[in-house]
């Protein structure tokens, strides 16, 4: 059972922002900021690592269209595109989706902090990745 597949199949109601043959974008039920939208492929895949290239391209292009729509209609100051891949990264629904989150300034409800880790040797990391 997958809640997003049920939404795509119209078994669960949703607020559709954008739809095409391969993707669906709906308002997130928890609006972290006004207009927070999630974009998903109609084809079930658990996450970005398991998705085929075509599906990733379709979702990415749909997310770009949704971002443009939100920028035009909400008057937001910026937009975050966010994909959580895996439980450790905060993924709670195992159907690939991209959050498109309009930003209205420092007072809005989303906080993302990049805190540099100390003692990471870039050469060691590069060697690990090659
Ligand atoms: P993630 O934590 O990245 O897996 O995001 C899953 C998102 O799906 C959360 O932000 C939820 O608020 C959202 N969500 C869960 N159920 C629904 C639903 N029925 N309609 C709209 N959004 C939902
Ligand atoms: Zn699914």
PDB file of C-alpha atoms and ligand atoms in Angstrom:
ATOM      1  CA  UNK A   1       0.000   0.000   0.000  1.00  0.00           C
ATOM      2  CA  UNK A   2       1.315   3.448  -0.936  1.00  0.00           C
ATOM      3  CA  UNK A   3      -0.537   6.623   0.050  1.00  0.00           C
ATOM      4  CA  UNK A   4       0.766   8.571  -2.959  1.00  0.00           C
ATOM      5  CA  UNK A   5      -0.301   5.814  -5.380  1.00  0.00           C
ATOM      6  CA  UNK A   6      -3.750   6.029  -3.766  1.00  0.00           C
ATOM      7  CA  UNK A   7      -3.764   9.797  -4.362  1.00  0.00           C
ATOM      8  CA  UNK A   8      -2.719   9.276  -8.001  1.00  0.00           C
ATOM      9  CA  UNK A   9      -5.523   6.694  -8.385  1.00  0.00           C
ATOM     10  CA  UNK A  10      -8.028   9.194  -6.878  1.00  0.00           C
ATOM     11  CA  UNK A  11      -8.727   6.862  -3.953  1.00  0.00           C
ATOM     12  CA  UNK A  12      -7.637   9.645  -1.590  1.00  0.00           C
ATOM     13  CA  UNK A  13      -8.559  13.276  -2.289  1.00  0.00           C
ATOM     14  CA  UNK A  14      -5.830  15.837  -2.834  1.00  0.00           C
ATOM     15  CA  UNK A  15      -5.351  19.445  -3.930  1.00  0.00           C
ATOM     16  CA  UNK A  16      -3.861  19.179  -7.414  1.00  0.00           C
ATOM     17  CA  UNK A  17      -1.558  22.038  -8.393  1.00  0.00           C
ATOM     18  CA  UNK A  18      -0.155  20.541 -11.616  1.00  0.00           C
ATOM     19  CA  UNK A  19      -0.639  17.312 -13.562  1.00  0.00           C
ATOM     20  CA  UNK A  20       0.686  15.832 -16.783  1.00  0.00           C
ATOM     21  CA  UNK A  21       0.872  12.325 -18.253  1.00  0.00           C
ATOM     22  CA  UNK A  22       3.728  11.260 -15.978  1.00  0.00           C
ATOM     23  CA  UNK A  23       3.607  13.444 -12.868  1.00  0.00           C
ATOM     24  CA  UNK A  24       1.258  14.861 -10.271  1.00  0.00           C
ATOM     25  CA  UNK A  25       1.861  17.847  -7.984  1.00  0.00           C
ATOM     26  CA  UNK A  26      -0.344  18.392  -4.930  1.00  0.00           C
ATOM     27  CA  UNK A  27      -0.390  20.716  -1.970  1.00  0.00           C
ATOM     28  CA  UNK A  28       1.401  19.096   0.953  1.00  0.00           C
ATOM     29  CA  UNK A  29      -1.135  18.428   3.690  1.00  0.00           C
ATOM     30  CA  UNK A  30       1.342  19.981   6.155  1.00  0.00           C
ATOM     31  CA  UNK A  31       1.978  23.402   4.673  1.00  0.00           C
ATOM     32  CA  UNK A  32       5.420  24.289   5.985  1.00  0.00           C
ATOM     33  CA  UNK A  33       4.993  27.528   4.095  1.00  0.00           C
ATOM     34  CA  UNK A  34       1.992  28.756   2.103  1.00  0.00           C
ATOM     35  CA  UNK A  35       1.964  26.901  -1.230  1.00  0.00           C
ATOM     36  CA  UNK A  36       4.241  24.008  -0.168  1.00  0.00           C
ATOM     37  CA  UNK A  37       3.785  21.462  -2.976  1.00  0.00           C
ATOM     38  CA  UNK A  38       5.007  17.913  -3.520  1.00  0.00           C
ATOM     39  CA  UNK A  39       5.751  16.640  -7.013  1.00  0.00           C
ATOM     40  CA  UNK A  40       5.670  12.900  -7.673  1.00  0.00           C
ATOM     41  CA  UNK A  41       5.861  10.507 -10.618  1.00  0.00           C
ATOM     42  CA  UNK A  42       2.682   8.595 -11.433  1.00  0.00           C
ATOM     43  CA  UNK A  43       4.821   5.488 -11.703  1.00  0.00           C
ATOM     44  CA  UNK A  44       5.648   4.124  -8.251  1.00  0.00           C
ATOM     45  CA  UNK A  45       9.284   4.120  -7.259  1.00  0.00           C
ATOM     46  CA  UNK A  46      10.537   4.311  -3.704  1.00  0.00           C
ATOM     47  CA  UNK A  47      13.128   7.042  -4.059  1.00  0.00           C
ATOM     48  CA  UNK A  48      15.501   8.814  -6.417  1.00  0.00           C
ATOM     49  CA  UNK A  49      18.081   6.010  -6.252  1.00  0.00           C
ATOM     50  CA  UNK A  50      15.549   3.437  -7.405  1.00  0.00           C
ATOM     51  CA  UNK A  51      13.939   5.607 -10.076  1.00  0.00           C
ATOM     52  CA  UNK A  52      14.923   5.258 -13.727  1.00  0.00           C
ATOM     53  CA  UNK A  53      16.453   8.268 -15.517  1.00  0.00           C
ATOM     54  CA  UNK A  54      13.343   9.115 -17.503  1.00  0.00           C
ATOM     55  CA  UNK A  55      11.234   9.263 -14.341  1.00  0.00           C
ATOM     56  CA  UNK A  56      13.775  11.516 -12.624  1.00  0.00           C
ATOM     57  CA  UNK A  57      13.775  13.828 -15.642  1.00  0.00           C
ATOM     58  CA  UNK A  58       9.978  13.968 -15.690  1.00  0.00           C
ATOM     59  CA  UNK A  59       9.747  14.774 -11.977  1.00  0.00           C
ATOM     60  CA  UNK A  60      12.534  17.352 -12.208  1.00  0.00           C
ATOM     61  CA  UNK A  61      10.874  19.146 -15.110  1.00  0.00           C
ATOM     62  CA  UNK A  62       7.517  19.095 -13.323  1.00  0.00           C
ATOM     63  CA  UNK A  63       9.185  20.523 -10.198  1.00  0.00           C
ATOM     64  CA  UNK A  64      10.646  23.330 -12.309  1.00  0.00           C
ATOM     65  CA  UNK A  65       7.181  24.135 -13.703  1.00  0.00           C
ATOM     66  CA  UNK A  66       5.678  24.099 -10.212  1.00  0.00           C
ATOM     67  CA  UNK A  67       8.481  26.348  -8.936  1.00  0.00           C
ATOM     68  CA  UNK A  68       7.751  28.832 -11.740  1.00  0.00           C
ATOM     69  CA  UNK A  69       4.027  28.698 -10.941  1.00  0.00           C
ATOM     70  CA  UNK A  70       4.627  29.310  -7.236  1.00  0.00           C
ATOM     71  CA  UNK A  71       7.057  32.134  -7.971  1.00  0.00           C
ATOM     72  CA  UNK A  72       4.490  33.795 -10.209  1.00  0.00           C
ATOM     73  CA  UNK A  73       1.418  33.307  -8.038  1.00  0.00           C
ATOM     74  CA  UNK A  74       2.646  33.606  -4.452  1.00  0.00           C
ATOM     75  CA  UNK A  75       5.073  36.495  -4.692  1.00  0.00           C
ATOM     76  CA  UNK A  76       7.535  34.457  -2.639  1.00  0.00           C
ATOM     77  CA  UNK A  77      11.087  35.699  -2.207  1.00  0.00           C
ATOM     78  CA  UNK A  78      12.717  32.327  -2.979  1.00  0.00           C
ATOM     79  CA  UNK A  79      12.033  28.614  -3.321  1.00  0.00           C
ATOM     80  CA  UNK A  80      13.610  25.462  -1.870  1.00  0.00           C
ATOM     81  CA  UNK A  81      13.485  22.206  -3.818  1.00  0.00           C
ATOM     82  CA  UNK A  82      14.018  19.311  -1.444  1.00  0.00           C
ATOM     83  CA  UNK A  83      14.105  15.552  -1.902  1.00  0.00           C
ATOM     84  CA  UNK A  84      14.381  13.305   1.142  1.00  0.00           C
ATOM     85  CA  UNK A  85      15.897   9.955   0.164  1.00  0.00           C
ATOM     86  CA  UNK A  86      15.738   7.326   2.884  1.00  0.00           C
ATOM     87  CA  UNK A  87      14.501   7.337   6.452  1.00  0.00           C
ATOM     88  CA  UNK A  88      17.731   8.866   7.788  1.00  0.00           C
ATOM     89  CA  UNK A  89      17.171  11.816   5.468  1.00  0.00           C
ATOM     90  CA  UNK A  90      13.622  12.325   6.705  1.00  0.00           C
ATOM     91  CA  UNK A  91      11.703  10.405   4.030  1.00  0.00           C
ATOM     92  CA  UNK A  92       8.382   9.265   5.487  1.00  0.00           C
ATOM     93  CA  UNK A  93       6.503   8.328   2.298  1.00  0.00           C
ATOM     94  CA  UNK A  94       8.373   5.790   0.181  1.00  0.00           C
ATOM     95  CA  UNK A  95       7.199   7.080  -3.180  1.00  0.00           C
ATOM     96  CA  UNK A  96       9.656   9.465  -4.860  1.00  0.00           C
ATOM     97  CA  UNK A  97       8.651  13.108  -4.421  1.00  0.00           C
ATOM     98  CA  UNK A  98      10.210  16.543  -4.511  1.00  0.00           C
ATOM     99  CA  UNK A  99       9.089  19.240  -2.098  1.00  0.00           C
ATOM    100  CA  UNK A 100       8.757  22.668  -3.708  1.00  0.00           C
ATOM    101  CA  UNK A 101       8.652  25.150  -0.858  1.00  0.00           C
ATOM    102  CA  UNK A 102       8.100  28.875  -1.396  1.00  0.00           C
ATOM    103  CA  UNK A 103      10.148  31.073   0.950  1.00  0.00           C
ATOM    104  CA  UNK A 104       8.896  34.349   2.300  1.00  0.00           C
ATOM    105  CA  UNK A 105      11.869  35.410   4.399  1.00  0.00           C
ATOM    106  CA  UNK A 106      13.557  34.564   7.667  1.00  0.00           C
ATOM    107  CA  UNK A 107      10.286  34.607   9.558  1.00  0.00           C
ATOM    108  CA  UNK A 108       8.757  31.691   7.640  1.00  0.00           C
ATOM    109  CA  UNK A 109       8.532  28.214   9.149  1.00  0.00           C
ATOM    110  CA  UNK A 110      11.333  26.398   7.289  1.00  0.00           C
ATOM    111  CA  UNK A 111      14.848  26.428   8.686  1.00  0.00           C
ATOM    112  CA  UNK A 112      17.753  24.850   6.826  1.00  0.00           C
ATOM    113  CA  UNK A 113      21.204  25.191   8.325  1.00  0.00           C
ATOM    114  CA  UNK A 114      24.418  23.968   6.720  1.00  0.00           C
ATOM    115  CA  UNK A 115      26.732  23.401   9.674  1.00  0.00           C
ATOM    116  CA  UNK A 116      30.237  22.465   8.467  1.00  0.00           C
ATOM    117  CA  UNK A 117      31.626  19.280  10.027  1.00  0.00           C
ATOM    118  CA  UNK A 118      35.084  19.691  11.466  1.00  0.00           C
ATOM    119  CA  UNK A 119      38.031  17.444  10.650  1.00  0.00           C
ATOM    120  CA  UNK A 120      36.922  16.308   7.217  1.00  0.00           C
ATOM    121  CA  UNK A 121      39.902  15.895   4.899  1.00  0.00           C
ATOM    122  CA  UNK A 122      38.716  16.638   1.357  1.00  0.00           C
ATOM    123  CA  UNK A 123      41.425  14.453  -0.185  1.00  0.00           C
ATOM    124  CA  UNK A 124      40.322  11.495   1.927  1.00  0.00           C
ATOM    125  CA  UNK A 125      36.737  12.065   0.924  1.00  0.00           C
ATOM    126  CA  UNK A 126      37.687  12.282  -2.748  1.00  0.00           C
ATOM    127  CA  UNK A 127      39.673   9.038  -2.489  1.00  0.00           C
ATOM    128  CA  UNK A 128      36.663   7.376  -0.885  1.00  0.00           C
ATOM    129  CA  UNK A 129      34.379   8.535  -3.680  1.00  0.00           C
ATOM    130  CA  UNK A 130      36.613   7.439  -6.575  1.00  0.00           C
TER     131      UNK A 130
HETATM  132  P1  LIG B   1       8.750  13.139   3.206  1.00  0.00           P
HETATM  133  O1  LIG B   1       8.910  13.331   4.695  1.00  0.00           O
HETATM  134  O2  LIG B   1       9.803  13.829   2.386  1.00  0.00           O
HETATM  135  O3  LIG B   1       8.569  11.672   2.829  1.00  0.00           O
HETATM  136  O4  LIG B   1       7.420  13.906   2.827  1.00  0.00           O
HETATM  137  C1  LIG B   1       6.159  13.319   2.834  1.00  0.00           C
HETATM  138  C2  LIG B   1       5.197  14.463   2.806  1.00  0.00           C
HETATM  139  O5  LIG B   1       3.933  13.964   2.408  1.00  0.00           O
HETATM  140  C3  LIG B   1       5.005  15.151   4.171  1.00  0.00           C
HETATM  141  O6  LIG B   1       5.400  16.506   4.073  1.00  0.00           O
HETATM  142  C4  LIG B   1       3.508  15.010   4.429  1.00  0.00           C
HETATM  143  O7  LIG B   1       2.935  16.143   5.013  1.00  0.00           O
HETATM  144  C5  LIG B   1       2.958  14.753   3.037  1.00  0.00           C
HETATM  145  N1  LIG B   1       1.711  14.011   2.996  1.00  0.00           N
HETATM  146  C6  LIG B   1       1.439  12.839   3.626  1.00  0.00           C
HETATM  147  N2  LIG B   1       0.177  12.453   3.362  1.00  0.00           N
HETATM  148  C7  LIG B   1      -0.351  13.396   2.538  1.00  0.00           C
HETATM  149  C8  LIG B   1      -1.616  13.562   1.903  1.00  0.00           C
HETATM  150  N3  LIG B   1      -2.608  12.670   2.062  1.00  0.00           N
HETATM  151  N4  LIG B   1      -1.799  14.646   1.125  1.00  0.00           N
HETATM  152  C9  LIG B   1      -0.810  15.547   0.966  1.00  0.00           C
HETATM  153  N5  LIG B   1       0.407  15.451   1.527  1.00  0.00           N
HETATM  154  C10 LIG B   1       0.635  14.385   2.300  1.00  0.00           C
HETATM  155 ZN1  LIG B   2       3.459   4.758  -4.698  1.00  0.00          ZN
END
